[in-house]
XYZ file of C-alpha atoms in Angstrom:
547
model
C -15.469 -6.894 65.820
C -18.619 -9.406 66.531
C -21.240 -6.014 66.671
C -19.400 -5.135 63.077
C -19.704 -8.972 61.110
C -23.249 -8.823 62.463
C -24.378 -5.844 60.868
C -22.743 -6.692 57.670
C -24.491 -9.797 57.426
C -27.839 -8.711 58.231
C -26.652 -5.437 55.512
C -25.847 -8.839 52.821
C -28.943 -10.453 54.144
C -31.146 -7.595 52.633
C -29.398 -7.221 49.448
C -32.284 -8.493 46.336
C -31.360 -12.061 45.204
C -33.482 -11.630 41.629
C -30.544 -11.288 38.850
C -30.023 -8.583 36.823
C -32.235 -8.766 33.266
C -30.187 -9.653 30.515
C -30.051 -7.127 27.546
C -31.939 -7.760 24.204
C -29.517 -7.868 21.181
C -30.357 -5.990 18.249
C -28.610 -6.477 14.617
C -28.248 -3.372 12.831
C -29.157 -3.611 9.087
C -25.971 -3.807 6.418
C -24.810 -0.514 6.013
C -27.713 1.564 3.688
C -24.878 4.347 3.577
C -21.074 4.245 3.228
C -18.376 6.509 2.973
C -15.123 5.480 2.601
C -11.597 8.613 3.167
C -8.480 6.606 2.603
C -5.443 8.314 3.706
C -1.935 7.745 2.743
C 0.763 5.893 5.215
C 2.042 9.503 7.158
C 5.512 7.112 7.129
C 5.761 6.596 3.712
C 8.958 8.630 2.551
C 9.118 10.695 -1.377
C 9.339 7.782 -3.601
C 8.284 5.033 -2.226
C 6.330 2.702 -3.205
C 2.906 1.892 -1.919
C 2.859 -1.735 0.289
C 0.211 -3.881 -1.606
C 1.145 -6.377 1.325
C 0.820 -4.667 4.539
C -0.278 -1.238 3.615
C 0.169 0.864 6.684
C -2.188 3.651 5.866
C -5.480 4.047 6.932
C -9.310 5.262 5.986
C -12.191 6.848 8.090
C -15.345 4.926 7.287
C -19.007 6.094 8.009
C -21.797 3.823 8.167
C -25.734 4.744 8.010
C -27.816 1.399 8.968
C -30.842 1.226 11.046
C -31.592 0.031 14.285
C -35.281 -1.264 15.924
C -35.277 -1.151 19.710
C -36.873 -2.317 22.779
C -37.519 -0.143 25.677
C -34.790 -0.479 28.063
C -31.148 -1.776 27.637
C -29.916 -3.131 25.039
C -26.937 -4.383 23.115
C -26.429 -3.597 19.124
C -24.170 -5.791 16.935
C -22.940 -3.778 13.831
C -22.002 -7.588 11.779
C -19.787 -6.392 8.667
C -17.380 -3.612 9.785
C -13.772 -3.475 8.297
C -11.184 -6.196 10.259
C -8.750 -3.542 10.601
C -11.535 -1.377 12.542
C -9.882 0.718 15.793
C -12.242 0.746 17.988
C -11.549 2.927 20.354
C -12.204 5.825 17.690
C -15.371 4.618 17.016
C -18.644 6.920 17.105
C -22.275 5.881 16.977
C -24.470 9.184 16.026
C -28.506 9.184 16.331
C -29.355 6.999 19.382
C -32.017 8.134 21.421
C -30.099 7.158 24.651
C -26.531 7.740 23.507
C -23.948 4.684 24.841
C -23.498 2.771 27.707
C -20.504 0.586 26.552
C -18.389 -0.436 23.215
C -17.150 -4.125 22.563
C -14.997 -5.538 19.511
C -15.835 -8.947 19.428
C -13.079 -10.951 18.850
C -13.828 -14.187 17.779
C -15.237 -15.143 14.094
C -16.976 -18.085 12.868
C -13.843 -20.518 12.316
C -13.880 -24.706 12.895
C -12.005 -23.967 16.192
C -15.009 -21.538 17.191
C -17.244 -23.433 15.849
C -15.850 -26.907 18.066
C -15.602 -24.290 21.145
C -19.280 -22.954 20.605
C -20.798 -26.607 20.503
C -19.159 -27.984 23.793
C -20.781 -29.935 25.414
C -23.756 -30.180 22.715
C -24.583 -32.519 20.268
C -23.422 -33.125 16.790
C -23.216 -35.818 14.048
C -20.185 -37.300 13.014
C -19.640 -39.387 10.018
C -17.591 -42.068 9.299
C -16.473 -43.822 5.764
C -15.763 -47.070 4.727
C -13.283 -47.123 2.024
C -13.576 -50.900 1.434
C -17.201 -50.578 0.815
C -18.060 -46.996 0.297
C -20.952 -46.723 2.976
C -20.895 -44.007 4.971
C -22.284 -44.586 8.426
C -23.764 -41.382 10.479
C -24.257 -41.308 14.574
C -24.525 -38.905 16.882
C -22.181 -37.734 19.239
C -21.524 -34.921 21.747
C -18.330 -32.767 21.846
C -16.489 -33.297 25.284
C -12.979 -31.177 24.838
C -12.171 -28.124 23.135
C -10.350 -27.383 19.786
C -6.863 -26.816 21.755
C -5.333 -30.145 20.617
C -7.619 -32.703 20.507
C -11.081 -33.069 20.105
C -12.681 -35.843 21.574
C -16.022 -37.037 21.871
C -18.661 -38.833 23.031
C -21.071 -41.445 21.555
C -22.731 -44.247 22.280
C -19.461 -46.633 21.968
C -17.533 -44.369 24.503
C -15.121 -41.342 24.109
C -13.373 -40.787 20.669
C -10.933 -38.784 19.475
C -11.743 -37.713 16.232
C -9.350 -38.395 12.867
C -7.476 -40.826 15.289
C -10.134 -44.092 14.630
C -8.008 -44.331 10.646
C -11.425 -43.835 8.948
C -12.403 -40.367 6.641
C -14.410 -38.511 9.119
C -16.480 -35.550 8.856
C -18.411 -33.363 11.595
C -22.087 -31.592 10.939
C -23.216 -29.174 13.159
C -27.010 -28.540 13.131
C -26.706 -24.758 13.848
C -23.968 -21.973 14.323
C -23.586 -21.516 18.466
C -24.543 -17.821 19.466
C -22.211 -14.959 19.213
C -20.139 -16.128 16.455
C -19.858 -14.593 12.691
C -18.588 -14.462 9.677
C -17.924 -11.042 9.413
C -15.993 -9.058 12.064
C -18.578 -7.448 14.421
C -18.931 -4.146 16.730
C -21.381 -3.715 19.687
C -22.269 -1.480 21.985
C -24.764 -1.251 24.867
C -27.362 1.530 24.619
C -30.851 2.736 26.760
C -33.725 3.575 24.692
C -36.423 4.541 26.688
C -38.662 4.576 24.454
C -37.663 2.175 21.786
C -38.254 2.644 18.069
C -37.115 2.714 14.815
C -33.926 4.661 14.213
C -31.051 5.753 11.568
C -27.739 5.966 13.099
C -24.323 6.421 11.784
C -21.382 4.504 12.730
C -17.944 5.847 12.073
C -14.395 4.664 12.785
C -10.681 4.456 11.708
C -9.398 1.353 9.754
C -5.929 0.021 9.418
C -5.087 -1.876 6.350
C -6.043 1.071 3.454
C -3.134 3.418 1.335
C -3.108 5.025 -2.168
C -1.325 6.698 -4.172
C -1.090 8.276 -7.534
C 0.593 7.487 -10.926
C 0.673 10.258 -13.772
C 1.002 9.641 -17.707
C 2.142 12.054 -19.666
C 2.423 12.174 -23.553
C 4.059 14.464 -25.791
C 2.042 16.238 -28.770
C 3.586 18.950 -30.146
C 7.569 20.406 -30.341
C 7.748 23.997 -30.834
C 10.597 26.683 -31.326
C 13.116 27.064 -27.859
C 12.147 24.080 -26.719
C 8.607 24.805 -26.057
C 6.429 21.321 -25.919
C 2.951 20.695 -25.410
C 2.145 17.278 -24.152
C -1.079 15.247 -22.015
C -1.279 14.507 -18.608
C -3.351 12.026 -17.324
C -3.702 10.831 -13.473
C -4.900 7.730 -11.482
C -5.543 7.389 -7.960
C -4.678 3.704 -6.634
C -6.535 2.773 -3.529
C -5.461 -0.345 -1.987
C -8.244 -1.898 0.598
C -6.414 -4.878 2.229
C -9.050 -5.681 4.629
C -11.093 -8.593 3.642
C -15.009 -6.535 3.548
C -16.002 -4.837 0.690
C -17.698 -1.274 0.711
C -20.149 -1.759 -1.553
C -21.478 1.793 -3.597
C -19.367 3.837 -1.386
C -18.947 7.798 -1.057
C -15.224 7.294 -1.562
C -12.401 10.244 -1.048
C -8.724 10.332 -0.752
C -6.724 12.909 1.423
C -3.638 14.089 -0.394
C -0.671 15.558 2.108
C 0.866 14.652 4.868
C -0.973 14.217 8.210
C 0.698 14.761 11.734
C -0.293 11.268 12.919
C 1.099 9.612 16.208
C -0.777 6.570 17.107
C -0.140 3.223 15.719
C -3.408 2.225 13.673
C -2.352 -0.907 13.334
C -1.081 -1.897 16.178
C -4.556 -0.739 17.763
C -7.124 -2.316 15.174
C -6.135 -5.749 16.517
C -7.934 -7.586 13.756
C -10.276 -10.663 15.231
C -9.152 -13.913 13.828
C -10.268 -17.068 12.352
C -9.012 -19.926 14.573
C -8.025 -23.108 12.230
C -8.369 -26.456 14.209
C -6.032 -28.535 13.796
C -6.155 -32.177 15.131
C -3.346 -34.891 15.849
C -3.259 -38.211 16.836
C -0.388 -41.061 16.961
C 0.787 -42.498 13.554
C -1.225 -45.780 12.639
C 1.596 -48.605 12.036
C 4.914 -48.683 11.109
C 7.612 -46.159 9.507
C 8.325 -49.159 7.299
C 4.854 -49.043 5.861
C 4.794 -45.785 5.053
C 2.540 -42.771 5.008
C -0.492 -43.847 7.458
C -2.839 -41.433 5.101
C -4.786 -43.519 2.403
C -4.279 -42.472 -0.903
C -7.629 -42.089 -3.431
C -6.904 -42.338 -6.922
C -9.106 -39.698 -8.809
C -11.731 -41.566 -10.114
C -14.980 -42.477 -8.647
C -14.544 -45.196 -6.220
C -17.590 -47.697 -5.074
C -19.556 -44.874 -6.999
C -18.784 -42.504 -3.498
C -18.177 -39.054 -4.427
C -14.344 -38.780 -4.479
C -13.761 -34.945 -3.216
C -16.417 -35.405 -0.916
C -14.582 -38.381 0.679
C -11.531 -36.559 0.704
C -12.949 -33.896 2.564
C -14.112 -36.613 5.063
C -10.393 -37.515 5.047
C -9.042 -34.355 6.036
C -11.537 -33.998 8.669
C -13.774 -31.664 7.138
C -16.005 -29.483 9.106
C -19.277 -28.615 7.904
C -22.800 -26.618 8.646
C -25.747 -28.130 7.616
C -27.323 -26.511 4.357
C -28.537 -27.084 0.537
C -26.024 -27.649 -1.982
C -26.266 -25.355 -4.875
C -25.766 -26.091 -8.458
C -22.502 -24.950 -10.066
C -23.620 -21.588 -12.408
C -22.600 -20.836 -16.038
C -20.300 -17.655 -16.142
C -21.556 -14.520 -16.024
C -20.314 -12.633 -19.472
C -17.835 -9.991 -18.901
C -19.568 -6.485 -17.558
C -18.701 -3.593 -20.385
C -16.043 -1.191 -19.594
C -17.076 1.125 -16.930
C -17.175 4.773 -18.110
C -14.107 7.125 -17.086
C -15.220 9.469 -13.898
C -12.516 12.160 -12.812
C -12.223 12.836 -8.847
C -12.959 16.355 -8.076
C -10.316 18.234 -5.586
C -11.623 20.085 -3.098
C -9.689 21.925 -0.350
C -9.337 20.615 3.361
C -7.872 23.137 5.312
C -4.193 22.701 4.418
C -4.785 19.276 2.499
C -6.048 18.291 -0.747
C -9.245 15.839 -0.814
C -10.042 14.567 -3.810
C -14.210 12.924 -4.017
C -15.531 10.754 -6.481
C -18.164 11.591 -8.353
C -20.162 8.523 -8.551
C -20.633 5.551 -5.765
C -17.543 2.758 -6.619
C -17.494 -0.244 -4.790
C -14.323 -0.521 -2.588
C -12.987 -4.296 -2.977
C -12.267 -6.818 -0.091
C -8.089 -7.454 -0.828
C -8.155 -5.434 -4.088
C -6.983 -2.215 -5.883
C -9.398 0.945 -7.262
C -8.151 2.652 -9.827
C -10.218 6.319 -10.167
C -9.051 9.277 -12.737
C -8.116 12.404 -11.148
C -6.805 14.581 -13.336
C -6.730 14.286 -17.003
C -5.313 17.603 -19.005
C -4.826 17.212 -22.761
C -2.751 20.264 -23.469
C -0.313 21.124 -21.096
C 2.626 23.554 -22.071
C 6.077 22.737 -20.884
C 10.018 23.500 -22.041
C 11.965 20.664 -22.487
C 15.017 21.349 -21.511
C 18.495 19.914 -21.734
C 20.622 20.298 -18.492
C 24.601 20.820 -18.520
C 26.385 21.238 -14.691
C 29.362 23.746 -14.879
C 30.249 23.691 -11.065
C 33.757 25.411 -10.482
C 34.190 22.928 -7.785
C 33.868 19.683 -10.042
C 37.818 18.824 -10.347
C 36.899 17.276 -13.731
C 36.275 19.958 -15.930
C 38.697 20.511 -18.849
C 41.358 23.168 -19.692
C 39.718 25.754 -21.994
C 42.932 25.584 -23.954
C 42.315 22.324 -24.690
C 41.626 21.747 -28.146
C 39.734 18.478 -28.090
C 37.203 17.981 -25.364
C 35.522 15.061 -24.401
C 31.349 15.937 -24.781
C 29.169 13.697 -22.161
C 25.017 13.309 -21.924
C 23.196 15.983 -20.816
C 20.199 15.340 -18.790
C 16.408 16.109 -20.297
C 14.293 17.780 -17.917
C 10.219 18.776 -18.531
C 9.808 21.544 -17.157
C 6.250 23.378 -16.720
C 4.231 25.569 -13.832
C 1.376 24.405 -12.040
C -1.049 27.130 -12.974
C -4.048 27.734 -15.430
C -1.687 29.162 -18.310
C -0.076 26.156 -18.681
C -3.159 23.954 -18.861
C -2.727 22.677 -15.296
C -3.445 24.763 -11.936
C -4.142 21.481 -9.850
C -2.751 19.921 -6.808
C -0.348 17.159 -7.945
C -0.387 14.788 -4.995
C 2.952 12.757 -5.188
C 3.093 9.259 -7.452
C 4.814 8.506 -10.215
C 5.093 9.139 -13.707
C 5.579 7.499 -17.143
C 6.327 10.035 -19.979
C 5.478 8.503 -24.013
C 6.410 9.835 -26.986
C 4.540 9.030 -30.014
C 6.005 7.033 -32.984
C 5.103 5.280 -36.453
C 4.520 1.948 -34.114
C 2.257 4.074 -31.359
C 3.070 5.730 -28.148
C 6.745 4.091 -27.036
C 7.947 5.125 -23.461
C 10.851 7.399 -23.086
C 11.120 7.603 -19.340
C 10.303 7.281 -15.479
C 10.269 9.233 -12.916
C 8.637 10.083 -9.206
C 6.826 13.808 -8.666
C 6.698 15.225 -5.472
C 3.685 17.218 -3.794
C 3.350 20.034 -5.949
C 0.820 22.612 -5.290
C -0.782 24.944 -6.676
C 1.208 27.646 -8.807
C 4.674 25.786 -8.205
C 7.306 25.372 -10.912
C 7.343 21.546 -12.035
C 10.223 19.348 -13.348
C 9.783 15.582 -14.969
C 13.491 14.243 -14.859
C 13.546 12.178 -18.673
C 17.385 10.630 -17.942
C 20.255 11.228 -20.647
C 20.029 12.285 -24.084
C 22.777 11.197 -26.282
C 21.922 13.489 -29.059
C 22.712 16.870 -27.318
C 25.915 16.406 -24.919
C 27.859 19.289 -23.213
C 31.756 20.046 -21.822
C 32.345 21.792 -19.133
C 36.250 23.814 -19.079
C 38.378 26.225 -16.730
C 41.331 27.936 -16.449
C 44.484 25.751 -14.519
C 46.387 28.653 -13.746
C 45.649 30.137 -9.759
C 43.197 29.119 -7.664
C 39.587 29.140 -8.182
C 38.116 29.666 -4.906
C 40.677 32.217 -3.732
C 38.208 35.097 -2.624
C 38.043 38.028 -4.881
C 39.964 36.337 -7.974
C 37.761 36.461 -10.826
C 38.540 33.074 -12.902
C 37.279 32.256 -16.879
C 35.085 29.102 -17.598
C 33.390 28.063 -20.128
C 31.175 25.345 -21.332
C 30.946 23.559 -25.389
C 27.551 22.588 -26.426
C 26.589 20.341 -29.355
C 23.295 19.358 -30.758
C 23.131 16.215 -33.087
C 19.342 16.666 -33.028
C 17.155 18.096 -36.262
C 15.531 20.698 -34.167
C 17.058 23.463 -32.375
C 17.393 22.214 -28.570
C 17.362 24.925 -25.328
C 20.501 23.779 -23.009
C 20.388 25.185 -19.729
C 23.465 25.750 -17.916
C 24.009 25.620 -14.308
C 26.822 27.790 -13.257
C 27.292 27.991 -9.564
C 25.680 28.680 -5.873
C 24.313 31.950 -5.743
C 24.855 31.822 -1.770
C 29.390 31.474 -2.397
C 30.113 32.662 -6.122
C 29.171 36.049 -8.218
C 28.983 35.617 -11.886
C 29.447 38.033 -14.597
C 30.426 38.039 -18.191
C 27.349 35.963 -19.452
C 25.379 36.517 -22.909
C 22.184 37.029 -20.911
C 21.418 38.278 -17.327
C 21.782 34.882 -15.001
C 18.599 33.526 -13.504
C 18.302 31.911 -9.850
C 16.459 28.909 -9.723
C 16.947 26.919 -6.358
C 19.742 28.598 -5.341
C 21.569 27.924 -7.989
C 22.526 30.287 -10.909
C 21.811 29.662 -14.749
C 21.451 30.542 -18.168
C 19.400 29.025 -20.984
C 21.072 28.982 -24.220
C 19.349 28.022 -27.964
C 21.993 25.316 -30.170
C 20.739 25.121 -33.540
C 20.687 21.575 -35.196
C 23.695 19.959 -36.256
C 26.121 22.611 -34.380
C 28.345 23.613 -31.591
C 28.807 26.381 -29.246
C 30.778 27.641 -27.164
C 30.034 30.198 -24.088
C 32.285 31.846 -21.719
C 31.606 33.438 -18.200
C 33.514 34.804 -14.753
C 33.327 33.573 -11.814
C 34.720 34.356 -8.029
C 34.214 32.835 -4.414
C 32.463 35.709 -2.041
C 34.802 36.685 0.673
């Protein structure tokens, strides 16, 4: 055991005792290039609204910025990138030695960072008088961290600061190494060379969602319902990170994305540590609130929100004070662009034409689709189920009539003015009048692509109402019994009005007796029938359960 500690401590002996050379750090210029994909939140179910909140979608940014370095090692800050950045999907394209290691620093410039950064180091600290108004300035050096307390030194002893019952205020000459504003990426790299180069930076971001909102307006009523109407679409993109993306390739991905990670869980966004101070209460409960209270006026000619920054124990880096600005006059209206879809393998992606800047905390709104003449049928819907154990004897002579539901209905293809993907959003639908466009109703669209049948649910009309009626006698689902029913239309509108009746489930009943061949349309059996204005019909079919 002796022979073996001997030759390890000759081996440790041997060993080089020069450290190893720190890396240069490098800051990467602000982003020259940016694109911005938002995608929507893969959780978010038909209909349901977009979180403005906590958005739980997410976007694919790609940075160009440029880089000068050394020969050797060295260590790149990217300063800027999004707070909801994941960083283990980041990818840095264009290096000349490709990388060594990835960091996400963690800690922005804050006053608890900032107290952290300087310990140990000197600082001033200034005191007010509030009998007098002088301020008195000293220096001091900062003994404890921002975890409690801060205390510190100067030249009558250790202090804890906001606990000597004077407005105090702390100016730091400089902001300590390694802190920022802005959330930061690094990475460690090996240019042998050195140089000048562009690289591209790109990553996934929590925090980003959109979605769509249609407006359609009617223009024209024609015979058997037909209607031509406008159709006009916004994309909504919701950044809720707090960096902007500033003239910005920007896209959105329409569809829904087979995603099983946890974006936002993963982009653990760095925070801003407050600092937050406390001492004992000076006097008595009896006396009252231990703050002093300023009245707001000038006092001893001292500038009053200055001093009551002091008071709160204000925090400050040293720098020129810059005169307050006139506003800027409103910019003009910016002119409409339109998104252009383009296909991504079995998504939609819809690019803007023109560079947009992409709001810290804020909302986009882009056009996407704007048709001005699509045709449709508006159609009035009536639900003759033989199930329904409400309907109404058809010998009754008096039958109660109830709403019928209004349904736009067109097809997604070039014929009909549209032949677009229609991501899913919702939808307000105007009608024109004497006093301008008044809105007649609301209503959420699916995904509908390309060459699909589309319906716009308008609620009720109380103009054109529909009975349904059967026979009592035997029983209607009894296999191979054909049974009579019937329906009573009525149309109190000035225009002839198509009512489409649904008559039963294609996959249990067979139909016959009908005015027209029945139609299939979701499984479900119907018939379109034409009630002139101001009258009532009456229609009659057969139906029987399959066996």
């Amino acid at each position: 055991m002796r022979g073996i500690a001997i030759l390890l401590l000759s081996g440790a002996v041997s060993l080089p005792s020069a450290p190893l050379a720190a890396r240069d750090v490098v800051e990467a210029s602000v982003a020259q290039r940016v694109a911005v994909t938002v995608y929507r939140d893969p959780n978010r179910g038909e209909g349901d609204p977009m979180q403005t909140q906590f958005p739980q979608g997410f976007a694919m940014i790609s940075e160009t910025r440029e880089v000068q370095l050394p020969p050797g090692e060295s260590t790149i800050r990217f300063t800027g990138v999004a707070e909801g950045m994941v960083a283990v999907t980041a990818i840095v394209t264009g290096l000349p030695g490709g990388t060594i290691e990835k960091n996400r620093n963690a800690d922005l410039l804050s006053p608890a960072a900032l107290v952290d950064g300087t310990l140990g180091n000197r600082v001033k600290i200034t005191r007010l008088n509030p009998g007098s108004g002088e301020a008195k300035t000293e220096e001091a050096v900062v003994r404890t961290r921002a975890d409690g307390g801060l205390v510190l030194q100067t030249s009558g002893g250790f202090e804890a600061v906001r606990c000597s019952g004077l407005p105090e205020k702390l100016t730091f000459s400089s902001i300590p190494g390694g802190l920022s504003a802005q959330p930061v990426f690094s990475l460690d790299t090996n240019s042998p060379q050195g140089g000048t180069y562009t690289v591209t930076l790109t990553y996934l971001a929590s925090g980003f969602d959109w979605q769509a909102h249609y407006v359609g307006t009617f223009l024209e009523e024609q015979a058997r319902g037909k209607v031509k109407f406008g159709l006009l679409s916004w994309l909504t993109l919701l950044n809720d990170n707090g960096q902007s993306f500033a003239d910005a390739e920007l896209m959105a991905v329409a569809g829904r994305l087979s995603v099983v990670s946890d974006f936002d869980a993963m982009s653990e966004p760095p925070q801003g540590k407050p600092l937050r101070l406390a001492c004992f209460p000076f006097g008595s409960t009896a006396a009252g609130s231990p703050v002093p209270y300023y009245p707001p006026t000038e006092l001893y000619g001292y500038d009053i929100e200055m001093m009551k920054a002091m008071e709160d124990g204000a925090i400050v880096v040293t720098g020129s004070r810059v005169a307050a600005l006139a506003p800027a006059p409103p910019p003009p209206p910016p002119a409409v662009m339109e998104a252009r879809e383009e296909q991504l393998g079995d998504l939609k992606l819809y690019r803007v034409p023109a560079p947009v800047t992409v709001n810290a905390k804020g909302l986009k709104q882009v056009a996407f689709l704007n048709k001005d003449s699509v045709e449709g049928t508006l159609l009035y819907a009536a639900y003759c189920l033989a199930e329904h154990s409400d309907m109404l004897s058809l010998a009754q002579p008096d039958w109660l009539l109830s709403p019928t539901g209004m349904i736009l209905e067109t097809k997604n293809d070039e014929k009909h003015g549209l032949g677009v993907a229609l991501p899913t959003g919702g939808i307000s639908v105007f009608e024109p009048s004497a006093r301008g466009d008044l809105l007649l109703a609301e209503d959420w669209l699916r995904d509908y692509a390309k060459g699909q049948d589309v319906e716009i649910d308008l609620g009720k009309s109380e103009l054109v109402r529909a009975a349904c009626g059967r026979e009592i006698s035997g029983s209607a689902a009894k296999p191979g019994v054909w049974r009579t029913l019937g329906a009573r239309l009525a149309n109190a509108r000035s225009n002839p009005v198509m009512v489409r009746v649904y008559l039963g489930a294609e996959a249990t009943e067979q139909i016959r007796g009908t005015r027209s061949v029945p139609k299939v349309k979701d499984g479900s059996y119907y018939i379109d029938v034409e009630v002139l204005p101001g009258s009532t019909q009456e229609i009659r079919w057969q139906r029987r359960a399959r066996g």
